Coordinates of C-alpha atoms and ligand atoms in Angstrom, one line a residue:
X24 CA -24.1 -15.8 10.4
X25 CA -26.0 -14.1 13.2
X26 CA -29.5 -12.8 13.1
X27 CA -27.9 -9.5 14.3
X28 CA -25.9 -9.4 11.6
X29 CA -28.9 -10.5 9.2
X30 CA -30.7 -7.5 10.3
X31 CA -27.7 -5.0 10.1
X32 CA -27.1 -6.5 6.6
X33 CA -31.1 -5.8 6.0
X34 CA -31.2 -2.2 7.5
X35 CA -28.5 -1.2 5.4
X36 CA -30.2 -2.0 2.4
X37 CA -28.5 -4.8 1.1
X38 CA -29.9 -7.9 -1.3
X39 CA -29.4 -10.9 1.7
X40 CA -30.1 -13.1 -0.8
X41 CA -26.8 -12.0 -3.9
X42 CA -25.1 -10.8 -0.3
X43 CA -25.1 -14.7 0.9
X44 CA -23.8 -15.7 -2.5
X45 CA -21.4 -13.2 -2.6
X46 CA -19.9 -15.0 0.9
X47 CA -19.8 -18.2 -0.1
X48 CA -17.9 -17.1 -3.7
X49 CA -15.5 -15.1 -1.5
X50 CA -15.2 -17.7 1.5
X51 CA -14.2 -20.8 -0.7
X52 CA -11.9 -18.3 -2.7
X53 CA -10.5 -17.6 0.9
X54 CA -10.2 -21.5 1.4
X55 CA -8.7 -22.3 -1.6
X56 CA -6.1 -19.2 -1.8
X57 CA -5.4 -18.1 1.3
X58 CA -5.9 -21.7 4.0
X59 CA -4.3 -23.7 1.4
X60 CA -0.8 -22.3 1.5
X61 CA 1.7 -24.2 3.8
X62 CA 4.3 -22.9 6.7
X63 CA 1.9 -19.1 7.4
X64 CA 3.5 -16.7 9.9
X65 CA 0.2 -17.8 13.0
X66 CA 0.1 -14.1 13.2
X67 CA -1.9 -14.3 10.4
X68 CA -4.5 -15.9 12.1
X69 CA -5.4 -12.2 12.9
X70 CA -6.2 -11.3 9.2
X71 CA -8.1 -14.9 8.6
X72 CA -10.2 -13.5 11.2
X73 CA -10.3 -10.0 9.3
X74 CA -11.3 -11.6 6.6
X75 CA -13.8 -13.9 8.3
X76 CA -15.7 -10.9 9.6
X77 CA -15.0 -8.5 6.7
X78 CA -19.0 -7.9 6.5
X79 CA -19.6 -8.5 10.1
X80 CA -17.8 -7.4 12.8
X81 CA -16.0 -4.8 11.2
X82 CA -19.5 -3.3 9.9
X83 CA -21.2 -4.1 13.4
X84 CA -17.9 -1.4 14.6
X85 CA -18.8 1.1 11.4
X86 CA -22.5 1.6 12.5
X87 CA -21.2 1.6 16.4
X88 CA -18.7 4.8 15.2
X89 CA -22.2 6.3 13.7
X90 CA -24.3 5.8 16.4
X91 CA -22.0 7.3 18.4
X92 CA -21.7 10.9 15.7
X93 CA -18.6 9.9 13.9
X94 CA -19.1 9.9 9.9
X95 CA -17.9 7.3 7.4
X96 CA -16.3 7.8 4.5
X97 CA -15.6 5.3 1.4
X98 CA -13.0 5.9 -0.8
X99 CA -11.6 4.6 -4.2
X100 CA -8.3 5.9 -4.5
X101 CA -5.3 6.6 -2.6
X102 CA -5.5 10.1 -3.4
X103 CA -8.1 10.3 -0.8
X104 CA -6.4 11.6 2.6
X105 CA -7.1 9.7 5.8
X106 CA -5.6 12.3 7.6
X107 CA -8.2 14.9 7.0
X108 CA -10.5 12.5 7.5
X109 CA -9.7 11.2 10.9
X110 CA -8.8 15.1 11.8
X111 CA -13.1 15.5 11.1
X112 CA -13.5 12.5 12.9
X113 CA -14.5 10.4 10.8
X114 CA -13.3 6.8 9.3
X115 CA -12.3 5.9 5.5
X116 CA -12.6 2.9 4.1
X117 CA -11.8 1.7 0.5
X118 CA -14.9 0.3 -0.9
X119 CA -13.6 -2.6 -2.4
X120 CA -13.9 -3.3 -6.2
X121 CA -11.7 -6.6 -7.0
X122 CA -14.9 -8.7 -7.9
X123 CA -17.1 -9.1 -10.8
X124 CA -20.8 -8.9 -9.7
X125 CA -24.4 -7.7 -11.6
X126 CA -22.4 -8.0 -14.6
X127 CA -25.5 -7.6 -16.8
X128 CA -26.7 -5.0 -15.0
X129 CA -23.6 -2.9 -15.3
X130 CA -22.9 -3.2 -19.0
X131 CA -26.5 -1.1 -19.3
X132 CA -24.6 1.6 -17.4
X133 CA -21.0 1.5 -18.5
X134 CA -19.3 0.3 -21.9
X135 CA -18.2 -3.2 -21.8
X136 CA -14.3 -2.2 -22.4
X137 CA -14.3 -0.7 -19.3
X138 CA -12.1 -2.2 -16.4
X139 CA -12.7 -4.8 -14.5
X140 CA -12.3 -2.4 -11.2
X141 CA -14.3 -0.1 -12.3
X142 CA -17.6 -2.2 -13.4
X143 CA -16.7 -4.0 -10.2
X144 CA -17.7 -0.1 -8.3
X145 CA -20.7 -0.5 -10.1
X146 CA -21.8 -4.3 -9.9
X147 CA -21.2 -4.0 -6.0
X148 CA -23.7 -0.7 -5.8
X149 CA -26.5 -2.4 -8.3
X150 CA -26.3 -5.7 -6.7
X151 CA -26.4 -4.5 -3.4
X152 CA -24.0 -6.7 -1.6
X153 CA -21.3 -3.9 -0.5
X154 CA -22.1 -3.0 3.5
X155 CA -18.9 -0.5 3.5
X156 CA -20.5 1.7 0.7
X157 CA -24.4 1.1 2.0
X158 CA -22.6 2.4 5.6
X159 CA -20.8 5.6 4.2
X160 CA -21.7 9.0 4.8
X161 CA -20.3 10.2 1.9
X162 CA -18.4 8.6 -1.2
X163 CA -15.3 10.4 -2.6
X164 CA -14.7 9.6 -6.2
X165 CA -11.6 11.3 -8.0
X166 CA -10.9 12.2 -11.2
X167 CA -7.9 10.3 -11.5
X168 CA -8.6 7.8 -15.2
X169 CA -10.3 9.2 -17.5
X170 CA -12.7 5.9 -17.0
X171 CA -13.5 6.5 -13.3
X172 CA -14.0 10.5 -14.0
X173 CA -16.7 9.8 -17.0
X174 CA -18.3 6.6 -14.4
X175 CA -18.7 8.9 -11.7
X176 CA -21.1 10.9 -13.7
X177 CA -23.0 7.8 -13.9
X178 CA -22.3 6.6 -10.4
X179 CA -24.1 10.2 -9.2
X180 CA -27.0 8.9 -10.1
X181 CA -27.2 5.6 -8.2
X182 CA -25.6 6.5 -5.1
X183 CA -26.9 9.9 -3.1
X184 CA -23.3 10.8 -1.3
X185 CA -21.1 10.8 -3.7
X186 CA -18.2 13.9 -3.4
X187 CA -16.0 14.6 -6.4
X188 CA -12.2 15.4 -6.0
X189 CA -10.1 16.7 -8.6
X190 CA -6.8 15.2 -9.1
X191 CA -3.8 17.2 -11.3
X192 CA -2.4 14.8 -14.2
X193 CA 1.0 16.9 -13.9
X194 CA 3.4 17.4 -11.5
X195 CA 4.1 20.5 -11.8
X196 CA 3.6 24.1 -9.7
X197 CA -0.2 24.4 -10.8
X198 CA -1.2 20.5 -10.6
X199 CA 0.1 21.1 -6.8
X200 CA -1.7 24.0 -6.4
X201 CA -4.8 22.4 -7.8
X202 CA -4.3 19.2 -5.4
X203 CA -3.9 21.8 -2.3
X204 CA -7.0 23.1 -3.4
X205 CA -9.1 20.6 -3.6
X206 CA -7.5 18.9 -0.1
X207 CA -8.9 22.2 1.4
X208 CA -11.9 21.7 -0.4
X209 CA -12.1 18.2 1.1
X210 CA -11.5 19.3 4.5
X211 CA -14.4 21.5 4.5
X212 CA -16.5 18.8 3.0
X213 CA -15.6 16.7 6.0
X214 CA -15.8 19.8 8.4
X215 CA -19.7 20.0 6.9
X216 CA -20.1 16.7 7.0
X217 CA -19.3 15.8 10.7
X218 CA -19.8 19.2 12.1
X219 CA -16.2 19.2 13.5
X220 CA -13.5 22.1 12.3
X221 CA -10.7 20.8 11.9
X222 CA -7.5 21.8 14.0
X223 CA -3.7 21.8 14.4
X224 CA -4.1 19.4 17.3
X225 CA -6.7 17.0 15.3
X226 CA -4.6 16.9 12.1
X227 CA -1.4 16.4 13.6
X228 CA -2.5 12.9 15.9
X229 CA -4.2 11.6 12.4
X230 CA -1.0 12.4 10.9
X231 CA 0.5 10.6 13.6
X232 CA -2.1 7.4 13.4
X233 CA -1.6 7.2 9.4
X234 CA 2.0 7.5 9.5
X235 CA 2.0 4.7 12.4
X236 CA 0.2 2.1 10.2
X237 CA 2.7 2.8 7.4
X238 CA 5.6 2.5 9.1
X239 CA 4.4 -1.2 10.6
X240 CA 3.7 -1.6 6.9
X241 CA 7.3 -0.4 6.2
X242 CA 8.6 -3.0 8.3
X243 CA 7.1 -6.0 6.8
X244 CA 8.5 -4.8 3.4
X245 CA 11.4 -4.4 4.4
X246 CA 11.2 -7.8 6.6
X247 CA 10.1 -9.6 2.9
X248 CA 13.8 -8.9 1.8
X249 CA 15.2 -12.0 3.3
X250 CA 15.9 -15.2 2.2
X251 CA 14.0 -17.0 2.1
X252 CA 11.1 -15.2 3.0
X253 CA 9.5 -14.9 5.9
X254 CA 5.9 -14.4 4.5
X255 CA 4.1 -15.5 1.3
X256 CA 3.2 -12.6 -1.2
X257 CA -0.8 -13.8 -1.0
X258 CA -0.3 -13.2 2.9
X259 CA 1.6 -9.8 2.5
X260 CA -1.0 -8.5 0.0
X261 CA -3.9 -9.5 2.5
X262 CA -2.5 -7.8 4.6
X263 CA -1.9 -4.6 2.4
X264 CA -5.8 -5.0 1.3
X265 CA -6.7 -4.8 5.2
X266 CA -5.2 -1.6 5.2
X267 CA -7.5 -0.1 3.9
X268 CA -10.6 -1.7 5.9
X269 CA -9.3 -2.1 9.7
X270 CA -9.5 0.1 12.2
X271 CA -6.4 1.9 12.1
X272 CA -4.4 1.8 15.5
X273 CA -6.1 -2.3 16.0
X274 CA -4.1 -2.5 12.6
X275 CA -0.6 -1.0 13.4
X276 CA -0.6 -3.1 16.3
X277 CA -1.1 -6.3 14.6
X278 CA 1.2 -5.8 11.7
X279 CA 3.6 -5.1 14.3
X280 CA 3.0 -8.8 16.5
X281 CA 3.4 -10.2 12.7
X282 CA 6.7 -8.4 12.1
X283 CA 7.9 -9.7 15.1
X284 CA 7.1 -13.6 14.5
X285 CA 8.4 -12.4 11.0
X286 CA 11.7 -11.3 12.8
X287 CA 12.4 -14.5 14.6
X288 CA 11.5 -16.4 11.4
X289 CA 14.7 -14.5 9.7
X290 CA 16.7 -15.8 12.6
X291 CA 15.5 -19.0 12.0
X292 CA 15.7 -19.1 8.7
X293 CA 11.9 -20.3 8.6
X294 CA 10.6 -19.3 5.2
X295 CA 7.3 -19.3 3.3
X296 CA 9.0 -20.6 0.3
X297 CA 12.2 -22.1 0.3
X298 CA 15.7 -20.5 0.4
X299 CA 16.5 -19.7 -3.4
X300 CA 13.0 -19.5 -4.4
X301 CA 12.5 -17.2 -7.9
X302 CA 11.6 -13.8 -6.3
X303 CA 9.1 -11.9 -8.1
X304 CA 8.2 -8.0 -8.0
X305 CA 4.5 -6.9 -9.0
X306 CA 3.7 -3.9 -10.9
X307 CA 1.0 -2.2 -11.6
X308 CA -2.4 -2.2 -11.2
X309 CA -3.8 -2.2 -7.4
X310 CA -5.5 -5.6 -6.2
X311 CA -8.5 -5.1 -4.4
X312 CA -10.0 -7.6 -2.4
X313 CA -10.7 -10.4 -3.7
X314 CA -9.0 -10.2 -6.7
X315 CA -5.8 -12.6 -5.7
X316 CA -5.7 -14.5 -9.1
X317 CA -2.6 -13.6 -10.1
X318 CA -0.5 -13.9 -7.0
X319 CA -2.1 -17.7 -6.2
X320 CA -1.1 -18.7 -9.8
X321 CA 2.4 -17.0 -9.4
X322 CA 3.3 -18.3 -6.0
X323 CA 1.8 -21.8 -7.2
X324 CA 4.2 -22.5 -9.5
X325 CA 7.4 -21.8 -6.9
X326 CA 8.4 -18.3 -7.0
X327 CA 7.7 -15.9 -4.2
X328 CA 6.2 -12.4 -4.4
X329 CA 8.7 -10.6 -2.3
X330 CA 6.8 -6.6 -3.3
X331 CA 4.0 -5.1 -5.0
X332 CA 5.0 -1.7 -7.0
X333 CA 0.9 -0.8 -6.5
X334 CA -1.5 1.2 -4.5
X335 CA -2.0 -1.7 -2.7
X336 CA 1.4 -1.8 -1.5
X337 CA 4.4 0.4 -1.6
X338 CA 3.1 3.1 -4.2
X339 CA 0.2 3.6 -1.7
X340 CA 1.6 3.5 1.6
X341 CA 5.4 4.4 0.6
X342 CA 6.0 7.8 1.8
X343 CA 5.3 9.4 5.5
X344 CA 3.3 12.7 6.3
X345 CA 5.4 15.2 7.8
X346 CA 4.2 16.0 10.9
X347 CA 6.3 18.9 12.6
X348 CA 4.4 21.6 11.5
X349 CA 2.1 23.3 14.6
X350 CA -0.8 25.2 12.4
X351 CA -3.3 23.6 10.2
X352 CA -1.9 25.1 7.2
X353 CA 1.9 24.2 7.7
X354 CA 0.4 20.2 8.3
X355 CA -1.8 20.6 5.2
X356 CA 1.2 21.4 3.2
X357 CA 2.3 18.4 4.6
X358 CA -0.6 16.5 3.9
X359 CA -0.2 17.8 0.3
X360 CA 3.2 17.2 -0.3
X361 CA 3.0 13.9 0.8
X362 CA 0.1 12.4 -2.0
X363 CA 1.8 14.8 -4.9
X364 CA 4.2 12.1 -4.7
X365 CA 2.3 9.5 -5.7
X366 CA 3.4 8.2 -9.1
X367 CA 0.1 6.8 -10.9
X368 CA 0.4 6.2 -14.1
X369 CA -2.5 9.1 -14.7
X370 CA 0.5 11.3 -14.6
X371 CA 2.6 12.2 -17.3
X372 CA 5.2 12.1 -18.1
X373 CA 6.1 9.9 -14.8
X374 CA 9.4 9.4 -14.3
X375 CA 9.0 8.8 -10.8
X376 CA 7.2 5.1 -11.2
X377 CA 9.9 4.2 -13.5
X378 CA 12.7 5.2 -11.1
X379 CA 10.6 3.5 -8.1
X380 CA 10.4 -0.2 -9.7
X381 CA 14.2 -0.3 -10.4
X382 CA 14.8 0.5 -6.9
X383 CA 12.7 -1.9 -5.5
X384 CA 14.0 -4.5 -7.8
X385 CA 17.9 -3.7 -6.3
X386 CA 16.2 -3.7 -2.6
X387 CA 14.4 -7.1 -2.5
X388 CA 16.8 -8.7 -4.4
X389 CA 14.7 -9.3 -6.8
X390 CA 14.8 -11.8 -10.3
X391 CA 11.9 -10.6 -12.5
X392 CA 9.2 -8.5 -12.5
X393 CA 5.5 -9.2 -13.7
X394 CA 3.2 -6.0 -14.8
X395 CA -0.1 -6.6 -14.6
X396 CA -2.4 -4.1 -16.3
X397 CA -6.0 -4.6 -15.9
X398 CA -7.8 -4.8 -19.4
X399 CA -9.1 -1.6 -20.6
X400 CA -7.1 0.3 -18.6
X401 CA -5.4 2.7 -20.5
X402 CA -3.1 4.5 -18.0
X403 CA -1.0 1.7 -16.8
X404 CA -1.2 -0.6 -20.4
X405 CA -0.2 2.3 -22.3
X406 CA 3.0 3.0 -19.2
X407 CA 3.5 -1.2 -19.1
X408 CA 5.3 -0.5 -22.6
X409 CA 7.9 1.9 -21.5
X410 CA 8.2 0.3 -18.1
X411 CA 9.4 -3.4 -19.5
X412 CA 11.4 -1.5 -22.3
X413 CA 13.3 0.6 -19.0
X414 CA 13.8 -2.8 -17.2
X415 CA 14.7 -4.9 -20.5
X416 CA 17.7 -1.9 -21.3
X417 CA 18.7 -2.8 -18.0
X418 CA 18.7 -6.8 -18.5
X419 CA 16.1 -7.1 -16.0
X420 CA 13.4 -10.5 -16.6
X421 CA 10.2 -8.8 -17.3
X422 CA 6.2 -10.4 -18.1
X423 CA 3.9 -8.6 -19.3
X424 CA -0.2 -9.6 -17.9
X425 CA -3.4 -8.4 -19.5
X426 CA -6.2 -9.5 -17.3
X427 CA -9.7 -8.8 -15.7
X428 CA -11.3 -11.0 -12.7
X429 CA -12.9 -13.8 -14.3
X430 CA -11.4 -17.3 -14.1
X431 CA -11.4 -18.3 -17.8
X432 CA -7.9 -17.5 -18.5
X433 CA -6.4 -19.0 -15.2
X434 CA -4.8 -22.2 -17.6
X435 CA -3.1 -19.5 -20.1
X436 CA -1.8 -17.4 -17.5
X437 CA -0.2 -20.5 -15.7
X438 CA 1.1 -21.5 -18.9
X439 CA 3.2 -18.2 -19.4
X440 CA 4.0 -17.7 -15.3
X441 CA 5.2 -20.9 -15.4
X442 CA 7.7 -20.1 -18.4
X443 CA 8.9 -17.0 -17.0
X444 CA 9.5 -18.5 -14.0
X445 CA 11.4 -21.2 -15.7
X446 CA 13.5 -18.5 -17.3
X447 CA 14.1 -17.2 -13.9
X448 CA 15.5 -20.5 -12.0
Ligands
SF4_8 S1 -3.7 3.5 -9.5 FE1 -4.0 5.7 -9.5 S2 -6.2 6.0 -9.6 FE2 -5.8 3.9 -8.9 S3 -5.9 3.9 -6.7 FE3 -3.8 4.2 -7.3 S4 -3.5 6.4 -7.4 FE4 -5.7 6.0 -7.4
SF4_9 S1 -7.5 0.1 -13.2 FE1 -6.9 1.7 -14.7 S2 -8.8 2.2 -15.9 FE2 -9.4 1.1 -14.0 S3 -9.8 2.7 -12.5 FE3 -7.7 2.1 -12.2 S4 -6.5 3.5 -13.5 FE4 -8.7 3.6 -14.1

């Protein structure tokens, strides 16, 4: 690594010494996972170099966007609008939280049945090795699970920026009224922050730019429902997890040059896997980076990840912002009637998520669906129960995982993803 980026690291506050450990654990993950796989779309080469300058260049472009008055903001959730954020010009990032790290130091702040994603928030801020959080202006927790809503009281007091959204639990008239309220809320939290109002004109091109990445995103799903399939389920989650890093327009454009190689592929009938392969659907829990356990021991015993039911993936990116309106307040309807449809498993009941996997088991063609549920995590262990009972009434192949980011259960999981694939041939 660079001395520049040494002293960028160092500026920012971050532990060089756990932040050079934390690079090689993530590089050889990277080596082993993601360069080991066979027949990659070379458009990927893109997101290898992503991935290879997660913590530099990308960064190096973060403090450039500050130095030159634009704020950053780090997010957890999917609640959080990149719209309103762009319209106040600034840039959200997800702070990632798919990694153990400061384990010891984190069961001190937080019960040890808490989930893995969560400690990971934590372990990342005490050890000091997360640029993307050391570089935000402001940190927006929501009060989504109850676990991150009780954690954020205790993550106030390590971190100086962080912002607190509300999030309704129900969909219905008030739990949109309280989500408009607090998306004006955040807009004059970003309007504060930046010193920029936010206006028609603004909202409507970040409307524009978000909808723009999800629609290349919508075309790689949709490319994923051929067979055999064009691009492995490790490669199409990367590139879902750099979704929430890149620089947006940089990233519409290369999913696009991917989707095109992808395209000729079809023609070709050049798969990642081959023709007939067992076509699995993920469900659940998002994957942050780097937690790609479970994909590399599906896709390692022969069947493909074709989608990922998950806010990394379709739940998160599914649905477009409507952009006709020409005042603030008709595009912030917008804005709001675009997340209300999110279907996390914090709401309930939730219909919605139930509906949402059976579709995207017709439209990928799909053979069986694996859950994963992080331990602890009430929201989608408790919904995992009435989601494989829905997909078992309809005779669909379902698995259910209960897992967390260490590596000590990698030969039992095998063990049962190989059986259900077996099931499956
Ligand atoms: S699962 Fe729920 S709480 Fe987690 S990122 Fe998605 S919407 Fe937010
Ligand atoms: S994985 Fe579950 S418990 Fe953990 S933050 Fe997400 S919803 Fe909450």
């Amino acid at each position: 690594m660079s001395d520049d980026y040494r002293n960028m690291w160092k500026d920012l506050g971050l532990d060089l010494k756990s932040h050079d450990m934390l690079l090689e654990i993530l590089g050889k993950a990277y080596q082993d996972i993601y360069m080991a796989q066979k027949d990659r779309p070379e458009q990927m080469s893109y997101f290898d170099f992503v991935m290879s300058e997660v913590h530099g260049l990308r960064i190096k472009e973060l403090m450039d966007e500050k130095a030159a008055g634009r704020k950053i903001i780090g997010s957890y959730c999917v609640f959080v609008p990149e719209e309103i954020a762009l319209a106040g010009n600034a840039t959200l990032v997800g702070l990632c939280s798919g990694a153990d790290f400061a384990m010891e130091e984190v069961e001190r702040l937080l019960p040890r049945n808490t989930c893995a994603l969560i400690k990971s928030t934590f372990g990342f801020k005490l050890g000091k090795v997360c640029p993307y959080l050391e570089a935000s202006d402001m940190i927006v927790g929501e009060n989504t699970c109850d676990g991150k809503k009780k954690a954020y009281e205790s993550l106030n007091d390590i971190v100086s920026n962080l912002y607190v959204m509300d999030i309704p639990q129900m969909k219905t008239d008030p739990g949109r009224s309280l989500l408009k309220a607090e998306y004006y809320r955040f807009k004059e939290a970003v309007e504060n922050l930046s010193g920029v109002k936010i206006d028609a004109a603004g909202l409507k091109k970040s409307i524009e730019i978000v909808n723009n990445k999800r629609k290349a995103i919508h075309r790689l799903y949709s490319l994923r429902k051929a067979d055999p399939v064009p691009i492995s389920g490790l490669d199409a989650l990367l590139v879902n997890q750099v979704f929430f890093y890149d620089n947006p327009v940089r990233f519409t454009e290369s999913v696009n040059k991917i989707c095109d190689e992808l395209e000729s592929r079809i023609e070709k009938r050049t798969g990642a896997f081959p023709e007939g392969a067992p076509r699995i659907l993920m469900s659940g829990c998002p994957m942050a980076v780097p937690n790609w356990k479970l994909p590399w021991i599906i896709e390692t015993t022969g069947a493909v990840i074709v989608g990922e039911e998950s806010c990394v993936g379709e739940r998160g990116a599914r649905n477009l912002t409507d952009d006709s309106g020409s005042t603030v307040e008709e595009l912030m309807e917008a804005v709001v009637d675009r997340y209300f449809n999110i279907d996390c498993a914090i709401f309930t009941p939730n219909p919605d998520r139930f509906n949402h996997i059976i579709q995207m088991y017709k439209e990928y063609r799909v053979d069986g669906v694996i859950h994963f549920g992080l331990q602890f995590c009430q929201p989608y262990l408790m919904e995992a129960i009435p989601v494989e009972k829905a997909l078992e009434s309809k005779n669909i192949p379902v698995l259910r995982i209960e897992t967390d980011y260490s590596m000590e259960d990698v030969g039992q999981l095998k063990t049962r993803v190989e059986a259900f694939v077996e099931i499956l041939k």
